[in-house]
RNA sequence: GCCGCUGUGGUGAAAUUGGCAGACACGUGCGACUCAAAAUCGCAUGGGUAACCCCCAUGUCGGUUCGACUCCGACCAGCGGCACCA
């Protein structure tokens, strides 16, 4: 026996696992699919934060294996995209070469953790055999009219020199490089994600996704569904109509002007009528020059220009009102024009203030006797003062509101009851909206309508390092799909892959690639030179792991059914509205064409908390605070870093790394080893004695006290539950409690490591030890977290087969209850004594016991308790 | 501004979901072992108090309750998302 040499032992087991492939048993009846968000192999290599999520899925995978599941736990590389390309440009190296190098580094680093990845299923989004199916899916969308070309203005990053999707922006700047984006009109490919908006929203609930509420909420907000009404207003002296969308049709009688986006084409159409055209034109010019960022910083400063000579008729009041062009109206949302009700919309209020426009109050913040509160204020209860009823508080609040509104101090934006609204007076807002929509329908000028914040997915990039879009442009036939049997359409090798800046991709320079035949008519055609965005390959990769070598289909249908949906998906929260939205959309499309069998890809999603540097900042080369896992593994071992990252705090929380704290789990592992296998534990008389214990020979088998037996069973229960709930930190702390108690069994006989042996050998050794089978249960519980040490212990305990062929221990429900408990006794709610008592002690008994306690007597001051509160097995509270 | 999350020792954090606040671990102090140091082992460690009984203590203020880290209300601070979406 010897002390634990983590480096040697971990390498040994990793080697054996690779050889024996014990994880690749896919024949068991129960299946579990554990998925990590695959990394982007950057040049910097891994820091200790990256593997945290991988460790979690690995712990879960090993736990499920021990429970008898076939577990799919794959890994791959998301290697297309701007960062690889920019890295390649800076380092003057081809992106393909850079990616290959980086993957080698990443893989080497990951392998040191002893993960259960099935590397035969490794995928790489830049592999033509992989992106063939990315292109295939695109063509399917093209076939169904879901991939289309558009010339709308889109977000353009002048530094990355490419168009971007809405999801690629962060507060008006490019998410990658932080440059302010511009609006640029250009030809681009767009995926019709909005066609799936409702399903993307409703399936979050309907499919009962076990996702964190925070991420569900982010998706809901991002999709941003608004229900309302859309209607047309006549323009005096013109055939044109002004169509608006509103969620507050109930305020329509308060409309005192209307607003239109400056770039709206109706403005151009009304030019002959507009008396101040030069002024209007100037405003449009200015508005177009503004960046998103400028617009955002100017939120409070509303600007606009009246279209003089244009009058719009409010269909409800038949009154003529003015029309203004203003850049706070978004051309891309709704109809690009809105009705303005200054009394009940804060933006219209600001605008009306500036241009001195009339405000008419049409909503009373009140409820009449015959209208219930919930009808008017579904989510609002005014705060009450001391002793005040809700009714009183509502009245007081209403009075206050009314005064403010009358004084013109307050813009009231909640629902209420209609006033100044003709026949609709007295109706609650919600009811009024319904009736007004009916009226619009009857008059045939409008109807109910739904709008989304989410936009269609701008899908083309004017860059080199991405999947080529498999389309040929033909003068006669237009955009024609590359035939399926010609896929993959390979990305050609080029000398120059720097962006052109012209709005065309760098591929445009390779004439022998660009010039081709039209697949339809055989005439001259030109290939599409835009490439797909980074998010394309990651939108369906989890399907390819299931069937990575398939040449006939994206995934085999039976295999897909066997594994999908993903049972546990772990990754960063930053993907809430990007990857996770795209992947769900892509998946739903594949579902619709019958390629997959489930409407949702990820049944359970957990987001991993970031590991920050010790200084609390993000780990980054820039701050020189990066911790490399290789160094930690070298010093403390893979099991230690695995255990530490799971133990450092709640899994989903951001926590700062602390190298100092790693020694805590390292000590725990060493103690576990030293329990029975250190050179001189003292609890064995000699190696022969130890071997007897291992073989279970009579007289050497040891005893487990009832106390420890209870603790062991409790630990089995807690560790199982905690792993299920990804509460790894408390699972480990429970394992430590159990481990410490094992260690303490032989405490008196244990020799401190490095001590002079003579001194100890003179003392008696009584050979106290626990039963081997109980220690083995503990080792299995530890195995998902510290697999290397568990295997080594297991083999030292006399087993030939891997510990992962064993089964997860079950607890005995009879043995998780303690016989005696520490019963707290309170007097007037304060603990005055803690008494040892049988767990099932009755109230009478407990009271008797408590009344005999000195300290309890003292606090009772001789009085008889007026009331006794007894919670069985919990506490006793005496009130006097 | 709107939406969501979080606030507990010197530090990372626990708390069976309303029942002994601080499990487990880091750090620190003292002790054992050692010529010495490291490692290892033991004891202590929220604050007040010399100390016990005790008193105070889970961001702040209030409420419900026999009893609140936990539930309710208001506020404060921090983090994340969205941001003129009509």
Tab-separated table of C-alpha atoms in Angstrom, chain A residues 247-614:
chain	number	residue	atom	x	y	z
A	247	UNK	CA	-52.769	47.479	-27.955
A	248	UNK	CA	-54.870	50.219	-26.412
A	249	UNK	CA	-57.837	50.585	-28.696
A	250	UNK	CA	-59.851	51.559	-25.600
A	251	UNK	CA	-58.040	54.913	-25.616
A	252	UNK	CA	-58.907	55.695	-29.254
A	253	UNK	CA	-61.245	58.566	-28.372
A	254	UNK	CA	-58.227	60.299	-26.851
A	255	UNK	CA	-56.278	60.197	-30.105
A	256	UNK	CA	-55.342	63.797	-30.843
A	257	UNK	CA	-52.705	63.146	-33.516
A	258	UNK	CA	-51.038	60.334	-35.409
A	259	UNK	CA	-47.400	59.394	-35.956
A	260	UNK	CA	-45.567	57.753	-38.804
A	261	UNK	CA	-42.020	56.442	-39.182
A	262	UNK	CA	-39.960	58.836	-41.343
A	263	UNK	CA	-38.872	56.087	-43.747
A	264	UNK	CA	-42.460	54.849	-44.238
A	265	UNK	CA	-43.266	54.865	-47.973
A	266	UNK	CA	-46.604	56.556	-47.328
A	267	UNK	CA	-44.666	59.734	-46.563
A	268	UNK	CA	-43.310	59.725	-50.113
A	269	UNK	CA	-46.756	59.013	-51.518
A	270	UNK	CA	-48.232	61.980	-49.712
A	271	UNK	CA	-45.529	64.313	-51.003
A	272	UNK	CA	-47.834	66.291	-53.353
A	273	UNK	CA	-50.091	67.080	-50.448
A	274	UNK	CA	-47.374	68.036	-47.971
A	275	UNK	CA	-46.950	71.793	-47.814
A	276	UNK	CA	-43.642	71.807	-45.920
A	277	UNK	CA	-41.906	69.124	-47.972
A	278	UNK	CA	-38.381	70.538	-47.720
A	279	UNK	CA	-38.649	70.559	-43.941
A	280	UNK	CA	-39.990	66.999	-43.915
A	281	UNK	CA	-37.268	65.820	-46.295
A	282	UNK	CA	-34.615	67.324	-44.082
A	283	UNK	CA	-36.026	65.507	-41.080
A	284	UNK	CA	-36.082	62.171	-42.893
A	285	UNK	CA	-32.450	62.668	-43.838
A	286	UNK	CA	-31.417	63.399	-40.279
A	287	UNK	CA	-33.356	60.472	-38.908
A	288	UNK	CA	-31.677	58.062	-41.276
A	289	UNK	CA	-28.240	59.195	-40.230
A	290	UNK	CA	-28.871	58.430	-36.589
A	291	UNK	CA	-27.446	55.219	-35.258
A	292	UNK	CA	-29.396	52.984	-32.952
A	293	UNK	CA	-27.161	54.095	-30.135
A	294	UNK	CA	-27.992	57.746	-30.703
A	295	UNK	CA	-31.662	56.945	-30.790
A	296	UNK	CA	-31.372	55.143	-27.513
A	297	UNK	CA	-29.601	57.948	-25.718
A	298	UNK	CA	-32.255	60.350	-26.965
A	299	UNK	CA	-35.215	58.446	-25.617
A	300	UNK	CA	-36.567	61.384	-23.660
A	301	UNK	CA	-35.951	63.953	-26.384
A	302	UNK	CA	-38.714	63.303	-28.856
A	303	UNK	CA	-38.340	64.937	-32.241
A	304	UNK	CA	-40.663	65.070	-35.193
A	305	UNK	CA	-42.101	67.116	-37.990
A	306	UNK	CA	-45.709	67.784	-38.868
A	307	UNK	CA	-46.802	66.763	-42.352
A	308	UNK	CA	-48.598	70.032	-43.031
A	309	UNK	CA	-51.573	69.727	-45.308
A	310	UNK	CA	-52.234	66.133	-44.306
A	311	UNK	CA	-55.214	65.464	-42.042
A	312	UNK	CA	-56.221	62.046	-40.803
A	313	UNK	CA	-59.738	61.146	-39.672
A	314	UNK	CA	-60.245	59.271	-36.408
A	315	UNK	CA	-62.923	56.752	-37.434
A	316	UNK	CA	-64.446	56.721	-33.970
A	317	UNK	CA	-64.837	60.476	-33.456
A	318	UNK	CA	-64.797	61.470	-37.162
A	319	UNK	CA	-62.533	64.332	-36.138
A	320	UNK	CA	-59.583	65.510	-38.212
A	321	UNK	CA	-56.180	65.266	-36.595
A	322	UNK	CA	-52.611	66.087	-37.620
A	323	UNK	CA	-49.975	63.614	-38.768
A	324	UNK	CA	-46.353	63.826	-37.666
A	325	UNK	CA	-43.287	61.941	-38.828
A	326	UNK	CA	-41.101	60.985	-35.918
A	327	UNK	CA	-38.108	58.717	-35.554
A	328	UNK	CA	-39.340	57.175	-32.344
A	329	UNK	CA	-41.835	55.281	-34.435
A	330	UNK	CA	-40.217	52.105	-35.693
A	331	UNK	CA	-40.783	51.327	-39.358
A	332	UNK	CA	-40.154	47.671	-38.730
A	333	UNK	CA	-42.739	47.101	-36.029
A	334	UNK	CA	-46.479	46.844	-36.568
A	335	UNK	CA	-47.590	49.029	-39.446
A	336	UNK	CA	-44.882	51.641	-38.999
A	337	UNK	CA	-47.489	54.143	-37.860
A	338	UNK	CA	-49.330	54.699	-34.596
A	339	UNK	CA	-52.267	56.525	-33.159
A	340	UNK	CA	-51.144	58.977	-30.487
A	341	UNK	CA	-53.030	59.317	-27.216
A	342	UNK	CA	-51.045	61.702	-25.055
A	343	UNK	CA	-53.214	61.335	-21.974
A	344	UNK	CA	-52.573	57.616	-21.752
A	345	UNK	CA	-49.183	56.956	-23.316
A	346	UNK	CA	-46.029	58.438	-21.872
A	347	UNK	CA	-44.235	58.786	-25.215
A	348	UNK	CA	-47.204	60.511	-26.828
A	349	UNK	CA	-47.404	62.657	-23.701
A	350	UNK	CA	-43.804	63.847	-24.139
A	351	UNK	CA	-44.381	64.485	-27.821
A	352	UNK	CA	-47.592	66.414	-27.198
A	353	UNK	CA	-45.856	68.506	-24.566
A	354	UNK	CA	-43.140	69.471	-26.989
A	355	UNK	CA	-45.437	70.295	-29.910
A	356	UNK	CA	-48.248	71.731	-27.773
A	357	UNK	CA	-50.914	69.290	-28.790
A	358	UNK	CA	-54.202	68.787	-27.012
A	359	UNK	CA	-54.558	65.980	-24.467
A	360	UNK	CA	-57.940	64.422	-23.841
A	361	UNK	CA	-58.420	62.124	-20.886
A	362	UNK	CA	-60.549	59.124	-21.837
A	363	UNK	CA	-59.646	56.636	-19.124
A	364	UNK	CA	-60.725	57.171	-15.543
A	365	UNK	CA	-58.510	55.400	-13.001
A	366	UNK	CA	-61.582	54.284	-11.156
A	367	UNK	CA	-63.900	51.456	-10.714
A	368	UNK	CA	-67.603	52.094	-10.521
A	369	UNK	CA	-69.687	50.228	-8.018
A	370	UNK	CA	-70.974	47.807	-10.630
A	371	UNK	CA	-67.582	46.899	-12.074
A	372	UNK	CA	-65.383	44.573	-10.087
A	373	UNK	CA	-61.850	45.544	-9.197
A	374	UNK	CA	-60.364	42.592	-10.997
A	375	UNK	CA	-62.091	43.598	-14.185
A	376	UNK	CA	-60.352	46.933	-14.251
A	377	UNK	CA	-57.095	46.356	-12.461
A	378	UNK	CA	-56.201	42.751	-13.031
A	379	UNK	CA	-52.822	43.038	-11.379
A	380	UNK	CA	-53.027	46.097	-9.243
A	381	UNK	CA	-53.811	46.470	-5.559
A	382	UNK	CA	-52.878	49.820	-4.049
A	383	UNK	CA	-50.702	49.705	-0.968
A	384	UNK	CA	-52.637	50.165	2.235
A	385	UNK	CA	-51.743	52.366	5.165
A	386	UNK	CA	-51.951	50.994	8.680
A	387	UNK	CA	-55.483	49.876	9.462
A	388	UNK	CA	-56.769	50.794	6.012
A	389	UNK	CA	-58.905	48.472	3.930
A	390	UNK	CA	-58.166	47.822	0.298
A	391	UNK	CA	-61.370	49.620	-0.646
A	392	UNK	CA	-60.296	52.727	1.271
A	393	UNK	CA	-56.833	52.616	-0.161
A	394	UNK	CA	-58.229	52.335	-3.674
A	395	UNK	CA	-60.447	55.353	-3.103
A	396	UNK	CA	-57.576	57.393	-1.700
A	397	UNK	CA	-55.315	56.363	-4.577
A	398	UNK	CA	-58.009	57.189	-7.116
A	399	UNK	CA	-58.495	60.662	-5.686
A	400	UNK	CA	-54.778	61.307	-5.861
A	401	UNK	CA	-54.554	60.096	-9.445
A	402	UNK	CA	-57.513	62.178	-10.531
A	403	UNK	CA	-56.034	65.305	-9.041
A	404	UNK	CA	-52.743	64.731	-10.767
A	405	UNK	CA	-54.347	64.030	-14.097
A	406	UNK	CA	-56.537	67.114	-13.829
A	407	UNK	CA	-53.529	69.245	-13.041
A	408	UNK	CA	-51.835	67.816	-16.120
A	409	UNK	CA	-49.063	66.295	-14.047
A	410	UNK	CA	-49.726	62.724	-14.742
A	411	UNK	CA	-50.030	60.510	-17.756
A	412	UNK	CA	-52.192	57.565	-16.794
A	413	UNK	CA	-51.232	54.405	-18.634
A	414	UNK	CA	-53.072	51.658	-16.778
A	415	UNK	CA	-56.450	50.229	-17.636
A	416	UNK	CA	-59.503	51.916	-16.158
A	417	UNK	CA	-63.009	52.918	-17.085
A	418	UNK	CA	-63.831	54.822	-20.267
A	419	UNK	CA	-64.977	58.422	-20.197
A	420	UNK	CA	-65.355	60.972	-23.033
A	421	UNK	CA	-65.816	57.993	-25.335
A	422	UNK	CA	-69.394	58.289	-26.541
A	423	UNK	CA	-71.320	55.051	-26.404
A	424	UNK	CA	-68.383	53.259	-24.755
A	425	UNK	CA	-68.477	55.401	-21.620
A	426	UNK	CA	-68.559	53.394	-18.424
A	427	UNK	CA	-66.998	50.270	-19.881
A	428	UNK	CA	-63.882	48.752	-18.407
A	429	UNK	CA	-60.864	48.934	-20.705
A	430	UNK	CA	-60.747	45.227	-21.510
A	431	UNK	CA	-64.408	45.099	-22.398
A	432	UNK	CA	-64.221	48.290	-24.439
A	433	UNK	CA	-61.390	46.850	-26.522
A	434	UNK	CA	-63.502	43.843	-27.450
A	435	UNK	CA	-66.502	45.960	-28.455
A	436	UNK	CA	-64.398	48.408	-30.417
A	437	UNK	CA	-62.752	45.614	-32.406
A	438	UNK	CA	-66.217	44.312	-33.273
A	439	UNK	CA	-67.137	47.750	-34.487
A	440	UNK	CA	-63.981	47.949	-36.639
A	441	UNK	CA	-64.848	44.602	-38.184
A	442	UNK	CA	-68.408	45.714	-38.858
A	443	UNK	CA	-67.167	48.878	-40.547
A	444	UNK	CA	-64.568	46.787	-42.440
A	445	UNK	CA	-61.720	49.103	-41.503
A	446	UNK	CA	-59.851	46.908	-39.058
A	447	UNK	CA	-59.558	43.792	-36.962
A	448	UNK	CA	-57.682	42.290	-34.049
A	449	UNK	CA	-53.970	41.809	-34.695
A	450	UNK	CA	-50.888	40.340	-33.121
A	451	UNK	CA	-47.338	41.643	-33.329
A	452	UNK	CA	-43.976	40.333	-32.212
A	453	UNK	CA	-40.757	41.989	-31.213
A	454	UNK	CA	-38.890	39.028	-32.610
A	455	UNK	CA	-37.782	39.450	-36.216
A	456	UNK	CA	-36.984	37.069	-38.992
A	457	UNK	CA	-33.444	35.750	-38.735
A	458	UNK	CA	-30.943	37.600	-40.932
A	459	UNK	CA	-29.027	34.572	-42.098
A	460	UNK	CA	-26.266	35.720	-44.432
A	461	UNK	CA	-22.811	36.944	-43.516
A	462	UNK	CA	-20.413	38.692	-45.876
A	463	UNK	CA	-17.539	36.658	-44.565
A	464	UNK	CA	-15.432	33.672	-45.567
A	465	UNK	CA	-15.456	31.234	-42.645
A	466	UNK	CA	-18.972	29.844	-42.739
A	467	UNK	CA	-21.118	27.331	-44.545
A	468	UNK	CA	-21.624	28.377	-48.210
A	469	UNK	CA	-25.271	29.062	-48.918
A	470	UNK	CA	-26.166	26.450	-51.558
A	471	UNK	CA	-27.903	28.732	-54.030
A	472	UNK	CA	-27.131	29.640	-57.634
A	473	UNK	CA	-28.338	32.935	-59.051
A	474	UNK	CA	-29.501	32.678	-62.621
A	475	UNK	CA	-30.615	35.604	-64.730
A	476	UNK	CA	-33.485	33.608	-66.128
A	477	UNK	CA	-34.544	31.460	-63.173
A	478	UNK	CA	-33.608	33.665	-60.231
A	479	UNK	CA	-32.374	32.003	-57.043
A	480	UNK	CA	-32.094	28.259	-57.652
A	481	UNK	CA	-31.280	25.581	-55.103
A	482	UNK	CA	-28.130	23.531	-55.568
A	483	UNK	CA	-29.385	19.944	-56.109
A	484	UNK	CA	-29.306	17.787	-52.985
A	485	UNK	CA	-26.971	15.265	-54.602
A	486	UNK	CA	-24.356	17.993	-55.063
A	487	UNK	CA	-24.140	18.630	-51.335
A	488	UNK	CA	-21.952	19.344	-49.556
A	489	UNK	CA	-21.189	22.489	-51.442
A	490	UNK	CA	-17.650	22.865	-50.179
A	491	UNK	CA	-16.118	26.078	-49.034
A	492	UNK	CA	-13.313	26.708	-51.561
A	493	UNK	CA	-9.744	27.357	-50.547
A	494	UNK	CA	-8.777	30.975	-51.031
A	495	UNK	CA	-5.681	33.115	-50.795
A	496	UNK	CA	-7.527	36.123	-49.465
A	497	UNK	CA	-10.252	35.640	-46.930
A	498	UNK	CA	-10.353	39.171	-45.594
A	499	UNK	CA	-13.768	40.783	-45.946
A	500	UNK	CA	-14.356	42.849	-49.060
A	501	UNK	CA	-16.431	45.523	-47.416
A	502	UNK	CA	-18.630	45.778	-50.475
A	503	UNK	CA	-21.525	43.840	-49.065
A	504	UNK	CA	-20.391	40.771	-50.989
A	505	UNK	CA	-18.544	37.922	-49.326
A	506	UNK	CA	-14.840	37.254	-50.004
A	507	UNK	CA	-15.914	34.258	-52.095
A	508	UNK	CA	-16.860	36.719	-54.823
A	509	UNK	CA	-13.198	36.907	-55.827
A	510	UNK	CA	-12.967	33.234	-56.823
A	511	UNK	CA	-14.420	33.361	-60.291
A	512	UNK	CA	-13.935	29.656	-61.033
A	513	UNK	CA	-16.069	28.865	-58.026
A	514	UNK	CA	-18.606	31.649	-58.449
A	515	UNK	CA	-19.306	31.044	-62.126
A	516	UNK	CA	-21.294	27.909	-62.633
A	517	UNK	CA	-24.267	26.551	-64.488
A	518	UNK	CA	-27.820	27.122	-63.437
A	519	UNK	CA	-29.048	23.771	-62.117
A	520	UNK	CA	-32.448	24.468	-63.611
A	521	UNK	CA	-31.873	25.766	-67.146
A	522	UNK	CA	-28.196	24.991	-67.618
A	523	UNK	CA	-27.456	28.594	-68.528
A	524	UNK	CA	-24.761	30.711	-66.860
A	525	UNK	CA	-25.234	31.158	-63.136
A	526	UNK	CA	-23.383	32.676	-60.210
A	527	UNK	CA	-23.052	31.080	-56.823
A	528	UNK	CA	-24.236	32.840	-53.726
A	529	UNK	CA	-21.145	34.344	-52.083
A	530	UNK	CA	-22.631	35.028	-48.658
A	531	UNK	CA	-22.068	32.408	-45.990
A	532	UNK	CA	-24.173	31.256	-43.055
A	533	UNK	CA	-23.847	32.739	-39.552
A	534	UNK	CA	-22.056	30.940	-36.743
A	535	UNK	CA	-25.377	29.930	-35.197
A	536	UNK	CA	-26.322	27.752	-38.160
A	537	UNK	CA	-24.227	24.717	-37.294
A	538	UNK	CA	-25.136	24.799	-33.631
A	539	UNK	CA	-28.868	24.852	-34.356
A	540	UNK	CA	-29.079	21.112	-34.835
A	541	UNK	CA	-25.768	19.558	-33.725
A	542	UNK	CA	-27.362	17.588	-30.882
A	543	UNK	CA	-29.122	15.497	-33.541
A	544	UNK	CA	-25.933	14.591	-35.333
A	545	UNK	CA	-24.293	13.075	-32.251
A	546	UNK	CA	-27.015	10.464	-32.335
A	547	UNK	CA	-25.988	9.306	-35.772
A	548	UNK	CA	-22.709	11.034	-36.683
A	549	UNK	CA	-21.661	8.912	-39.636
A	550	UNK	CA	-24.963	8.801	-41.516
A	551	UNK	CA	-24.492	9.590	-45.196
A	552	UNK	CA	-28.140	9.192	-46.209
A	553	UNK	CA	-29.878	11.441	-43.724
A	554	UNK	CA	-29.328	14.170	-41.180
A	555	UNK	CA	-30.197	11.578	-38.567
A	556	UNK	CA	-31.678	8.112	-38.728
A	557	UNK	CA	-35.325	8.230	-37.702
A	558	UNK	CA	-35.280	5.244	-35.368
A	559	UNK	CA	-32.082	6.346	-33.639
A	560	UNK	CA	-33.499	9.845	-33.298
A	561	UNK	CA	-36.581	8.429	-31.605
A	562	UNK	CA	-34.413	6.366	-29.282
A	563	UNK	CA	-32.532	9.337	-27.911
A	564	UNK	CA	-34.531	12.506	-28.318
A	565	UNK	CA	-35.357	14.736	-26.605
A	566	UNK	CA	-32.181	15.702	-24.779
A	567	UNK	CA	-32.757	14.838	-21.110
A	568	UNK	CA	-30.314	17.310	-19.650
A	569	UNK	CA	-28.774	20.282	-21.420
A	570	UNK	CA	-26.172	22.331	-19.585
A	571	UNK	CA	-24.644	25.572	-20.794
A	572	UNK	CA	-24.199	29.295	-20.317
A	573	UNK	CA	-27.122	31.627	-19.749
A	574	UNK	CA	-25.834	33.986	-22.440
A	575	UNK	CA	-27.461	31.748	-25.020
A	576	UNK	CA	-30.996	32.286	-23.729
A	577	UNK	CA	-32.144	34.331	-26.700
A	578	UNK	CA	-29.672	33.290	-29.343
A	579	UNK	CA	-28.670	29.663	-29.689
A	580	UNK	CA	-31.609	28.376	-27.677
A	581	UNK	CA	-34.117	30.275	-29.788
A	582	UNK	CA	-32.495	29.365	-33.083
A	583	UNK	CA	-32.177	25.697	-32.135
A	584	UNK	CA	-35.832	25.510	-31.088
A	585	UNK	CA	-36.904	27.161	-34.339
A	586	UNK	CA	-34.709	24.879	-36.441
A	587	UNK	CA	-35.950	21.848	-34.526
A	588	UNK	CA	-39.585	22.767	-35.009
A	589	UNK	CA	-38.982	23.077	-38.713
A	590	UNK	CA	-37.349	19.642	-38.812
A	591	UNK	CA	-40.317	18.352	-36.840
A	592	UNK	CA	-42.714	19.798	-39.400
A	593	UNK	CA	-40.949	18.085	-42.307
A	594	UNK	CA	-40.912	14.806	-40.372
A	595	UNK	CA	-37.167	14.626	-39.783
A	596	UNK	CA	-37.471	14.525	-35.994
A	597	UNK	CA	-40.106	13.150	-33.660
A	598	UNK	CA	-40.360	15.709	-30.856
A	599	UNK	CA	-41.635	19.297	-30.998
A	600	UNK	CA	-38.985	20.478	-28.545
A	601	UNK	CA	-35.313	19.481	-28.477
A	602	UNK	CA	-34.323	20.112	-24.850
A	603	UNK	CA	-36.481	18.695	-22.102
A	604	UNK	CA	-34.433	20.019	-19.231
A	605	UNK	CA	-32.104	22.993	-19.385
A	606	UNK	CA	-29.827	24.214	-16.646
A	607	UNK	CA	-27.533	27.158	-16.949
A	608	UNK	CA	-24.096	26.942	-15.447
A	609	UNK	CA	-22.865	29.829	-13.311
A	610	UNK	CA	-19.675	31.525	-14.423
A	611	UNK	CA	-16.406	31.044	-12.643
A	612	UNK	CA	-14.870	34.454	-12.208
A	613	UNK	CA	-11.251	35.152	-11.414
A	614	UNK	CA	-10.205	35.605	-7.815
